[in-house]
Tab-separated table of N, CA and C in Angstrom:
chain	number	residue	atom	x	y	z
A	26	MET	N	75.161	9.966	-13.123
A	26	MET	CA	74.907	8.909	-12.037
A	26	MET	C	75.058	7.579	-12.420
A	27	ILE	N	75.862	6.867	-11.631
A	27	ILE	CA	76.236	5.482	-12.093
A	27	ILE	C	74.873	4.714	-11.703
A	28	LYS	N	74.378	3.653	-12.629
A	28	LYS	CA	73.255	2.914	-12.169
A	28	LYS	C	73.614	1.572	-11.915
A	29	ASP	N	74.531	1.098	-12.307
A	29	ASP	CA	75.173	-0.399	-12.300
A	29	ASP	C	75.450	-0.636	-10.789
A	30	LYS	N	74.515	-1.673	-10.132
A	30	LYS	CA	74.964	-1.831	-8.729
A	30	LYS	C	76.235	-2.533	-8.510
A	31	ILE	N	76.725	-3.179	-9.398
A	31	ILE	CA	77.827	-3.935	-9.113
A	31	ILE	C	79.078	-2.945	-9.136
A	32	LEU	N	79.087	-2.109	-10.251
A	32	LEU	CA	80.141	-1.024	-10.306
A	32	LEU	C	80.131	-0.180	-9.154
A	33	ILE	N	79.020	0.463	-8.992
A	33	ILE	CA	78.882	1.473	-7.990
A	33	ILE	C	79.100	0.818	-6.704
A	34	GLY	N	78.767	-0.383	-6.381
A	34	GLY	CA	79.009	-1.123	-5.043
A	34	GLY	C	80.647	-1.202	-4.899
A	35	ALA	N	81.362	-1.743	-5.963
A	35	ALA	CA	82.539	-1.649	-5.900
A	35	ALA	C	83.273	-0.643	-5.584
A	36	LEU	N	83.009	0.534	-6.229
A	36	LEU	CA	83.385	1.779	-5.881
A	36	LEU	C	83.235	2.241	-4.615
A	37	ILE	N	81.911	2.032	-4.125
A	37	ILE	CA	81.845	2.630	-2.679
A	37	ILE	C	82.468	1.750	-1.628
A	38	GLY	N	82.550	0.232	-1.853
A	38	GLY	CA	83.621	-0.432	-1.085
A	38	GLY	C	84.873	0.045	-1.076
A	39	LEU	N	85.499	0.420	-2.177
A	39	LEU	CA	86.977	0.947	-2.328
A	39	LEU	C	87.223	2.085	-1.620
A	40	LEU	N	86.222	3.268	-1.851
A	40	LEU	CA	86.012	4.418	-1.031
A	40	LEU	C	86.013	4.174	0.360
A	41	ALA	N	85.224	3.181	1.049
A	41	ALA	CA	85.062	3.089	2.359
A	41	ALA	C	86.312	2.309	2.981
A	42	ASP	N	86.950	1.534	2.011
A	42	ASP	CA	88.170	0.997	2.337
A	42	ASP	C	89.442	1.978	2.699
A	43	VAL	N	89.341	2.999	1.897
A	43	VAL	CA	90.458	3.913	2.144
A	43	VAL	C	90.240	4.667	3.329
A	44	LEU	N	89.059	4.863	4.045
A	44	LEU	CA	88.967	5.341	5.056
A	44	LEU	C	89.245	4.390	6.330
A	45	LYS	N	88.609	3.120	6.099
A	45	LYS	CA	89.274	2.098	7.094
A	45	LYS	C	90.718	1.925	7.187
A	46	LEU	N	91.636	2.193	6.000
A	46	LEU	CA	92.847	1.950	6.103
A	46	LEU	C	93.670	3.070	6.781
A	47	MET	N	92.946	4.358	6.494
A	47	MET	CA	93.523	5.384	7.119
A	47	MET	C	93.313	5.343	8.464
A	48	THR	N	92.135	5.190	9.063
A	48	THR	CA	92.119	4.720	10.519
A	48	THR	C	93.136	3.930	11.121
A	49	ASN	N	93.083	2.765	10.468
A	49	ASN	CA	94.184	1.434	11.080
A	49	ASN	C	95.757	2.344	11.028
A	50	TYR	N	96.121	2.990	9.904
A	50	TYR	CA	97.369	3.543	9.693
A	50	TYR	C	97.585	4.486	10.647
A	51	ILE	N	96.666	5.466	10.810
A	51	ILE	CA	96.809	6.476	11.944
A	51	ILE	C	97.028	5.977	13.325
A	52	LEU	N	96.280	4.983	13.668
A	52	LEU	CA	96.203	4.235	14.771
A	52	LEU	C	97.516	3.484	15.078
A	53	TYR	N	97.954	3.125	13.794
A	53	TYR	CA	99.398	2.429	13.812
A	53	TYR	C	100.460	3.304	14.131
A	54	LEU	N	100.637	4.541	13.522
A	54	LEU	CA	101.489	5.385	13.825
A	54	LEU	C	101.431	6.101	15.223
A	55	LEU	N	100.211	6.199	15.984
A	55	LEU	CA	99.931	6.518	17.090
A	55	LEU	C	100.441	5.464	18.297
A	56	GLY	N	100.851	4.222	17.748
A	56	GLY	CA	101.130	3.128	18.520
A	56	GLY	C	100.186	2.248	19.323
A	57	TYR	N	98.811	2.225	18.804
A	57	TYR	CA	97.834	1.546	19.344
A	57	TYR	C	97.822	0.271	18.651
A	58	THR	N	98.568	0.061	17.675
A	58	THR	CA	98.600	-1.405	17.028
A	58	THR	C	100.132	-1.446	16.521
A	59	LYS	N	100.503	-2.909	16.463
A	59	LYS	CA	101.999	-3.113	15.962
A	59	LYS	C	101.751	-3.387	14.281
A	60	VAL	N	100.532	-3.767	13.785
A	60	VAL	CA	100.352	-4.127	12.554
A	60	VAL	C	99.444	-3.563	11.656
A	61	VAL	N	99.471	-3.482	10.416
A	61	VAL	CA	98.516	-2.657	9.659
A	61	VAL	C	97.528	-3.823	8.880
A	62	PHE	N	96.478	-3.513	8.486
A	62	PHE	CA	95.296	-4.413	7.753
A	62	PHE	C	96.036	-5.474	6.885
A	63	TRP	N	96.909	-4.756	5.945
A	63	TRP	CA	97.325	-5.527	4.802
A	63	TRP	C	98.355	-6.984	5.431
A	64	GLN	N	98.931	-6.535	6.379
A	64	GLN	CA	99.818	-7.645	6.775
A	64	GLN	C	98.840	-8.621	7.512
A	65	ILE	N	97.964	-8.205	8.153
A	65	ILE	CA	96.758	-9.297	8.785
A	65	ILE	C	96.251	-9.991	7.630
A	66	VAL	N	95.991	-9.532	6.389
A	66	VAL	CA	95.113	-10.016	5.363
A	66	VAL	C	96.102	-10.858	4.889
A	67	ALA	N	97.503	-10.512	4.713
A	67	ALA	CA	98.756	-11.383	4.009
A	67	ALA	C	98.807	-12.871	4.801
A	68	THR	N	98.372	-12.746	6.166
A	68	THR	CA	98.566	-14.071	6.880
A	68	THR	C	97.784	-15.273	6.332
A	69	LEU	N	96.877	-14.847	5.518
A	69	LEU	CA	96.029	-15.703	4.959
A	69	LEU	C	96.581	-16.592	3.678
A	70	PHE	N	97.963	-15.919	3.122
A	70	PHE	CA	98.626	-16.408	1.957
A	70	PHE	C	100.311	-16.780	2.215
A	71	LEU	N	100.736	-15.942	3.298
A	71	LEU	CA	102.219	-16.153	3.711
A	71	LEU	C	102.175	-16.748	4.921
A	72	HIS	N	103.725	-17.316	4.959
A	72	HIS	CA	104.105	-17.892	6.180
A	72	HIS	C	104.560	-16.855	7.066
A	73	LYS	N	104.810	-16.841	8.317
A	73	LYS	CA	105.120	-15.665	9.195
A	73	LYS	C	106.368	-14.841	8.837
A	74	GLU	N	107.495	-15.610	8.414
A	74	GLU	CA	108.605	-14.949	8.077
A	74	GLU	C	108.664	-13.923	6.919
A	75	TYR	N	107.438	-14.156	6.108
A	75	TYR	CA	107.386	-13.209	4.980
A	75	TYR	C	106.480	-12.003	5.423
A	76	LEU	N	105.871	-11.765	6.562
A	76	LEU	CA	104.743	-10.775	6.901
A	76	LEU	C	105.298	-9.464	6.908
A	77	HIS	N	106.651	-9.195	6.994
A	77	HIS	CA	107.214	-7.851	7.023
A	77	HIS	C	107.825	-7.361	5.817
A	78	ASN	N	107.724	-8.246	4.867
A	78	ASN	CA	108.429	-7.729	3.277
A	78	ASN	C	107.301	-6.975	2.874
A	79	THR	N	108.016	-6.402	1.878
A	79	THR	CA	107.070	-5.371	0.882
A	79	THR	C	105.949	-6.475	0.087
A	80	SER	N	106.353	-7.695	-0.321
A	80	SER	CA	105.435	-8.125	-0.922
A	80	SER	C	104.042	-8.691	0.002
A	81	ALA	N	104.462	-8.847	1.388
A	81	ALA	CA	103.390	-9.150	2.043
A	81	ALA	C	102.274	-7.969	1.998
A	82	TYR	N	102.809	-6.703	1.986
A	82	TYR	CA	101.837	-5.563	1.856
A	82	TYR	C	101.145	-5.507	0.576
A	83	PHE	N	101.894	-5.892	-0.535
A	83	PHE	CA	101.262	-5.934	-1.795
A	83	PHE	C	100.009	-7.217	-1.940
A	84	ILE	N	100.379	-8.364	-1.336
A	84	ILE	CA	99.713	-9.441	-1.641
A	84	ILE	C	98.472	-9.081	-0.485
A	85	GLY	N	98.647	-8.593	0.479
A	85	GLY	CA	97.451	-8.352	1.390
A	85	GLY	C	96.677	-7.003	0.820
A	86	GLY	N	97.212	-6.211	0.245
A	86	GLY	CA	96.506	-4.944	-0.240
A	86	GLY	C	95.621	-5.417	-1.338
A	87	VAL	N	96.073	-6.191	-2.398
A	87	VAL	CA	95.231	-6.844	-3.449
A	87	VAL	C	94.117	-7.616	-2.785
A	88	ALA	N	94.466	-8.466	-1.720
A	88	ALA	CA	93.120	-9.106	-1.338
A	88	ALA	C	92.393	-8.271	-0.526
A	89	ASP	N	92.687	-7.333	0.037
A	89	ASP	CA	91.866	-6.345	0.817
A	89	ASP	C	90.932	-5.691	-0.137
A	90	LEU	N	91.674	-5.064	-1.171
A	90	LEU	CA	90.736	-4.526	-2.102
A	90	LEU	C	89.847	-5.116	-2.990
A	91	ILE	N	90.095	-6.324	-3.054
A	91	ILE	CA	89.230	-7.494	-3.840
A	91	ILE	C	88.135	-7.579	-2.868
A	92	PHE	N	88.280	-7.847	-1.656
A	92	PHE	CA	87.283	-8.243	-0.384
A	92	PHE	C	86.492	-6.988	-0.067
A	93	THR	N	86.985	-5.849	-0.144
A	93	THR	CA	86.021	-4.643	0.219
A	93	THR	C	85.272	-4.156	-1.135
A	94	SER	N	85.661	-4.562	-2.358
A	94	SER	CA	85.016	-4.147	-3.376
A	94	SER	C	83.687	-5.268	-3.414
A	95	LEU	N	83.878	-6.295	-3.051
A	95	LEU	CA	82.686	-7.338	-2.703
A	95	LEU	C	82.003	-6.950	-1.876
A	96	LEU	N	82.326	-6.472	-0.727
A	96	LEU	CA	81.456	-5.926	0.504
A	96	LEU	C	80.848	-4.877	0.035
A	97	GLY	N	81.282	-4.228	-0.668
A	97	GLY	CA	80.415	-2.656	-1.293
A	97	GLY	C	79.332	-3.362	-2.166
A	98	ILE	N	79.719	-4.266	-3.004
A	98	ILE	CA	78.581	-4.680	-3.892
A	98	ILE	C	77.468	-5.344	-3.006
A	99	ILE	N	77.885	-6.102	-2.014
A	99	ILE	CA	76.755	-6.977	-1.067
A	99	ILE	C	76.053	-5.753	-0.435
A	100	PHE	N	76.541	-4.680	0.213
A	100	PHE	CA	76.060	-3.771	1.152
A	100	PHE	C	75.231	-2.692	-0.107
A	101	VAL	N	75.368	-2.493	-1.223
A	101	VAL	CA	74.558	-1.762	-2.158
A	101	VAL	C	73.289	-2.855	-2.254
A	102	HIS	N	73.417	-4.030	-2.532
A	102	HIS	CA	72.474	-5.005	-2.851
A	102	HIS	C	71.426	-5.066	-1.598
A	103	VAL	N	72.154	-5.127	-0.394
A	103	VAL	CA	71.338	-5.122	0.905
A	103	VAL	C	70.388	-3.973	0.971
A	104	ILE	N	70.979	-2.638	0.726
A	104	ILE	CA	69.997	-1.452	0.825
A	104	ILE	C	69.235	-1.472	-0.167
A	105	TYR	N	69.622	-1.985	-1.457
A	105	TYR	CA	68.535	-2.159	-2.562
A	105	TYR	C	67.155	-2.858	-2.117
A	106	LEU	N	67.493	-4.068	-1.430
A	106	LEU	CA	66.521	-5.004	-1.081
A	106	LEU	C	65.573	-4.320	0.020
A	107	TRP	N	66.253	-3.875	1.111
A	107	TRP	CA	65.655	-3.317	2.367
A	107	TRP	C	65.537	-1.880	2.400
A	108	GLY	N	66.074	-1.028	1.493
A	108	GLY	CA	65.658	0.217	1.618
A	108	GLY	C	66.776	1.082	2.434
A	109	SER	N	66.714	2.169	2.201
A	109	SER	CA	67.898	3.204	2.614
A	109	SER	C	67.339	3.925	4.034
A	110	ARG	N	66.382	3.515	4.456
A	110	ARG	CA	65.742	4.018	5.820
A	110	ARG	C	66.909	3.415	6.694
A	111	TYR	N	67.254	4.329	7.727
A	111	TYR	CA	68.386	4.155	8.801
A	111	TYR	C	69.508	3.640	8.120
A	112	LEU	N	69.975	4.223	7.155
A	112	LEU	CA	71.257	4.027	6.446
A	112	LEU	C	72.611	3.990	7.253
A	113	TRP	N	72.525	5.030	8.102
A	113	TRP	CA	73.688	4.870	8.918
A	113	TRP	C	73.828	3.849	10.015
A	114	ILE	N	72.712	3.395	10.422
A	114	ILE	CA	72.369	2.487	11.542
A	114	ILE	C	72.759	1.007	10.516
A	115	LYS	N	72.403	0.832	9.411
A	115	LYS	CA	72.608	-0.220	8.523
A	115	LYS	C	74.028	-0.386	8.371
A	116	GLY	N	74.866	0.641	8.075
A	116	GLY	CA	76.222	0.636	7.623
A	116	GLY	C	77.089	0.348	8.765
A	117	LEU	N	76.702	0.905	10.030
A	117	LEU	CA	77.439	0.468	11.345
A	117	LEU	C	77.289	-0.729	11.551
A	118	ALA	N	76.058	-1.430	11.406
A	118	ALA	CA	75.667	-2.762	11.765
A	118	ALA	C	76.590	-3.548	10.771
A	119	TYR	N	76.653	-3.381	9.633
A	119	TYR	CA	77.080	-3.970	8.459
A	119	TYR	C	78.679	-4.130	8.806
A	120	GLY	N	79.399	-2.801	9.181
A	120	GLY	CA	80.721	-2.872	9.336
A	120	GLY	C	81.008	-4.036	10.671
A	121	LEU	N	80.352	-3.910	11.646
A	121	LEU	CA	80.456	-4.706	12.823
A	121	LEU	C	80.252	-6.288	12.390
A	122	VAL	N	79.170	-6.768	11.647
A	122	VAL	CA	79.059	-7.940	11.229
A	122	VAL	C	80.254	-8.292	10.394
A	123	VAL	N	80.666	-7.570	9.393
A	123	VAL	CA	82.044	-7.806	8.861
A	123	VAL	C	83.035	-8.163	9.587
A	124	TRP	N	83.195	-7.114	10.668
A	124	TRP	CA	84.267	-7.487	11.701
A	124	TRP	C	84.121	-8.861	12.336
A	125	VAL	N	83.141	-9.109	12.860
A	125	VAL	CA	82.766	-10.386	13.451
A	125	VAL	C	82.981	-11.496	12.693
A	126	SER	N	82.416	-11.548	11.486
A	126	SER	CA	82.564	-12.978	10.419
A	126	SER	C	83.881	-12.836	9.870
A	127	ALA	N	84.444	-12.063	9.016
A	127	ALA	CA	85.657	-12.010	8.412
A	127	ALA	C	86.793	-12.040	9.198
A	128	PHE	N	86.751	-10.990	10.079
A	128	PHE	CA	87.808	-10.837	11.012
A	128	PHE	C	88.040	-11.804	12.175
A	129	GLY	N	86.790	-11.767	12.949
A	129	GLY	CA	86.543	-12.436	13.961
A	129	GLY	C	86.828	-14.100	13.932
A	130	LEU	N	85.887	-14.451	12.859
A	130	LEU	CA	85.815	-16.000	12.802
A	130	LEU	C	86.971	-16.554	11.981
A	131	PHE	N	87.401	-15.785	10.946
A	131	PHE	CA	88.163	-16.597	9.923
A	131	PHE	C	89.805	-15.926	10.206
A	132	ILE	N	89.827	-14.597	9.724
A	132	ILE	CA	91.423	-14.093	9.856
A	132	ILE	C	92.025	-14.239	11.132
A	133	SER	N	91.094	-13.911	12.086
A	133	SER	CA	92.068	-13.819	13.425
A	133	SER	C	92.542	-15.265	13.959
A	134	ARG	N	92.043	-16.312	13.491
A	134	ARG	CA	92.315	-17.453	13.793
A	134	ARG	C	93.700	-18.028	13.096
A	135	ILE	N	93.800	-17.576	11.794
A	135	ILE	CA	95.001	-17.980	11.368
A	135	ILE	C	96.275	-16.674	11.550
A	136	ALA	N	95.555	-15.484	11.722
A	136	ALA	CA	96.679	-14.269	11.943
A	136	ALA	C	97.413	-14.587	13.382
A	137	GLU	N	96.695	-14.983	14.326
A	137	GLU	CA	97.056	-15.006	15.702
A	137	GLU	C	98.292	-15.837	15.995
A	138	GLU	N	98.482	-16.959	15.000
A	138	GLU	CA	99.621	-17.699	15.230
A	138	GLU	C	100.942	-17.109	14.520
A	139	LYS	N	100.451	-16.271	13.531
A	139	LYS	CA	101.540	-15.810	12.596
A	139	LYS	C	102.006	-14.330	13.040
A	140	LEU	N	100.949	-13.551	13.417
A	140	LEU	CA	101.064	-12.112	13.703
A	140	LEU	C	100.299	-11.691	14.904
A	141	PRO	N	100.531	-12.263	16.319
A	141	PRO	CA	99.879	-11.951	17.465
A	141	PRO	C	99.641	-10.583	17.718
A	142	GLN	N	98.510	-10.243	18.027
A	142	GLN	CA	98.239	-8.884	18.464
A	142	GLN	C	97.748	-8.840	19.986
A	143	ASP	N	97.927	-7.614	20.714
A	143	ASP	CA	97.483	-7.453	21.870
A	143	ASP	C	95.967	-6.910	21.892
A	144	PRO	N	95.281	-6.627	23.014
A	144	PRO	CA	94.001	-6.298	23.176
A	144	PRO	C	93.824	-4.815	22.252
A	145	ASN	N	94.830	-3.951	22.299
A	145	ASN	CA	94.649	-2.864	21.733
A	145	ASN	C	94.658	-2.959	20.330
A	146	GLY	N	95.381	-3.789	19.813
A	146	GLY	CA	95.219	-4.129	18.266
A	146	GLY	C	94.064	-4.688	17.870
A	147	VAL	N	93.430	-5.481	18.625
A	147	VAL	CA	92.055	-5.758	18.136
A	147	VAL	C	91.102	-4.584	18.359
A	148	VAL	N	90.901	-3.846	19.269
A	148	VAL	CA	90.135	-2.791	19.113
A	148	VAL	C	90.448	-1.985	18.225
A	149	VAL	N	91.602	-1.863	17.863
A	149	VAL	CA	91.820	-0.773	16.397
A	149	VAL	C	91.154	-1.557	15.383
A	150	THR	N	91.056	-2.969	15.345
A	150	THR	CA	90.210	-3.483	13.947
A	150	THR	C	88.713	-3.007	14.174
A	151	ILE	N	88.203	-3.122	15.344
A	151	ILE	CA	86.804	-2.613	15.791
A	151	ILE	C	86.622	-1.431	15.279
A	152	ILE	N	87.369	-0.501	15.702
A	152	ILE	CA	87.176	0.916	15.346
A	152	ILE	C	87.472	1.057	13.831
A	153	ALA	N	88.240	0.614	13.282
A	153	ALA	CA	88.372	0.653	11.754
A	153	ALA	C	87.215	0.047	10.996
A	154	HIS	N	86.668	-1.155	11.559
A	154	HIS	CA	85.337	-1.486	10.707
A	154	HIS	C	84.089	-0.796	11.157
A	155	ILE	N	83.987	0.044	12.195
A	155	ILE	CA	83.111	0.872	12.532
A	155	ILE	C	83.068	1.968	11.338
A	156	VAL	N	84.412	2.500	11.271
A	156	VAL	CA	84.527	3.506	10.151
A	156	VAL	C	84.213	3.124	8.801
A	157	PHE	N	84.654	1.919	8.582
A	157	PHE	CA	84.301	1.236	7.184
A	157	PHE	C	82.689	1.178	6.907
A	158	GLY	N	82.007	0.494	8.062
A	158	GLY	CA	80.503	0.585	7.803
A	158	GLY	C	79.715	1.978	7.661
A	159	LEU	N	80.223	2.845	8.429
A	159	LEU	CA	79.720	4.308	8.485
A	159	LEU	C	80.222	4.854	7.047
A	160	SER	N	81.399	4.787	6.560
A	160	SER	CA	81.911	5.030	5.175
A	160	SER	C	81.127	4.655	4.154
A	161	LEU	N	80.704	3.395	4.376
A	161	LEU	CA	79.772	2.681	3.203
A	161	LEU	C	78.518	3.538	3.159
A	162	ALA	N	77.840	3.689	4.275
A	162	ALA	CA	76.587	4.580	4.306
A	162	ALA	C	76.973	5.869	3.746
A	163	TYR	N	77.917	6.449	4.238
A	163	TYR	CA	78.191	7.945	3.672
A	163	TYR	C	78.343	8.038	2.084
A	164	PHE	N	79.168	7.132	1.511
A	164	PHE	CA	79.448	7.149	0.275
A	164	PHE	C	78.203	6.527	-0.644
A	165	THR	N	77.365	5.973	-0.016
A	165	THR	CA	76.070	5.525	-0.756
A	165	THR	C	74.985	6.670	-0.637
A	166	ARG	N	75.159	7.454	-0.008
A	166	ARG	CA	74.380	8.691	0.320
A	166	ARG	C	75.027	9.743	-0.768
A	167	ALA	N	76.375	9.929	-0.490
A	167	ALA	CA	77.176	10.692	-1.142
A	167	ALA	C	77.024	10.677	-2.599
A	168	LEU	N	77.068	9.452	-3.067
A	168	LEU	CA	76.950	9.254	-4.656
A	168	LEU	C	75.610	8.983	-5.053
A	169	LYS	N	74.721	9.497	-4.091
A	169	LYS	CA	73.063	9.512	-4.428
A	169	LYS	C	72.710	8.051	-4.682
A	170	GLN	N	73.331	7.084	-4.127
A	170	GLN	CA	72.697	5.720	-4.463
A	170	GLN	C	71.623	5.188	-3.587
A	171	ASP	N	71.217	6.106	-2.671
A	171	ASP	CA	70.110	5.941	-1.670
A	171	ASP	C	68.782	6.442	-2.504
A	172	ARG	N	69.079	7.366	-3.445
A	172	ARG	CA	67.966	7.778	-4.207
A	172	ARG	C	67.459	6.978	-5.261
A	173	VAL	N	68.074	6.187	-6.137
A	173	VAL	CA	67.976	5.310	-6.959
A	173	VAL	C	67.641	3.839	-6.360
A	174	ILE	N	67.706	3.640	-5.168
A	174	ILE	CA	67.470	2.566	-4.403
A	174	ILE	C	65.914	2.468	-3.952
A	175	PRO	N	65.225	1.755	-4.422
A	175	PRO	CA	63.669	1.795	-4.033
A	175	PRO	C	63.607	1.496	-2.557
A	176	VAL	N	62.699	2.161	-2.023
A	176	VAL	CA	62.396	2.150	-0.508
A	176	VAL	C	60.944	1.266	-0.329
A	177	ILE	N	61.274	0.243	0.342
A	177	ILE	CA	60.142	-0.613	0.664
A	177	ILE	C	59.183	-0.068	1.709
A	178	LYS	N	57.809	0.307	1.319
A	178	LYS	CA	57.121	0.783	2.420
A	178	LYS	C	56.422	-0.365	2.888
A	179	TYR	N	56.472	-0.125	4.405
A	179	TYR	CA	55.881	-0.984	5.496
A	179	TYR	C	54.767	-0.582	5.921
A	180	LYS	N	53.634	-1.276	6.164
A	180	LYS	CA	52.293	-0.753	6.488
A	180	LYS	C	52.339	-1.086	8.096
């Protein structure tokens, strides 16, 4: 069992990101959105004319993987501090807070000018972040990190 919270948090973040990206890609293939996450993330770094190139997927992918590793580290520390009770609800809430803060407040402002989305595309991002949050909870439990995390007893 891995006991290093930074390493396990990064791993949990990456595993949860795989499920988030799978959700996004499946909904992309089904026609619910016209873009994938790595294109959206690439809007932070590239001009509009480059967002459909292979380099945009690579740049967006690297940034997404780094950011989700960081989000996994933060999640593990949050659970460490506040306990693993109601882990699924905490995971769901965390995923939605990430959607509102990272996507809603920052990325969407930049991406909207370069890569406009219709309402269905935005709903896809919400669904994917719900999957991300629940996946963080799942992998935290599956990797038995909820057992090495002390549970704070409330009176």
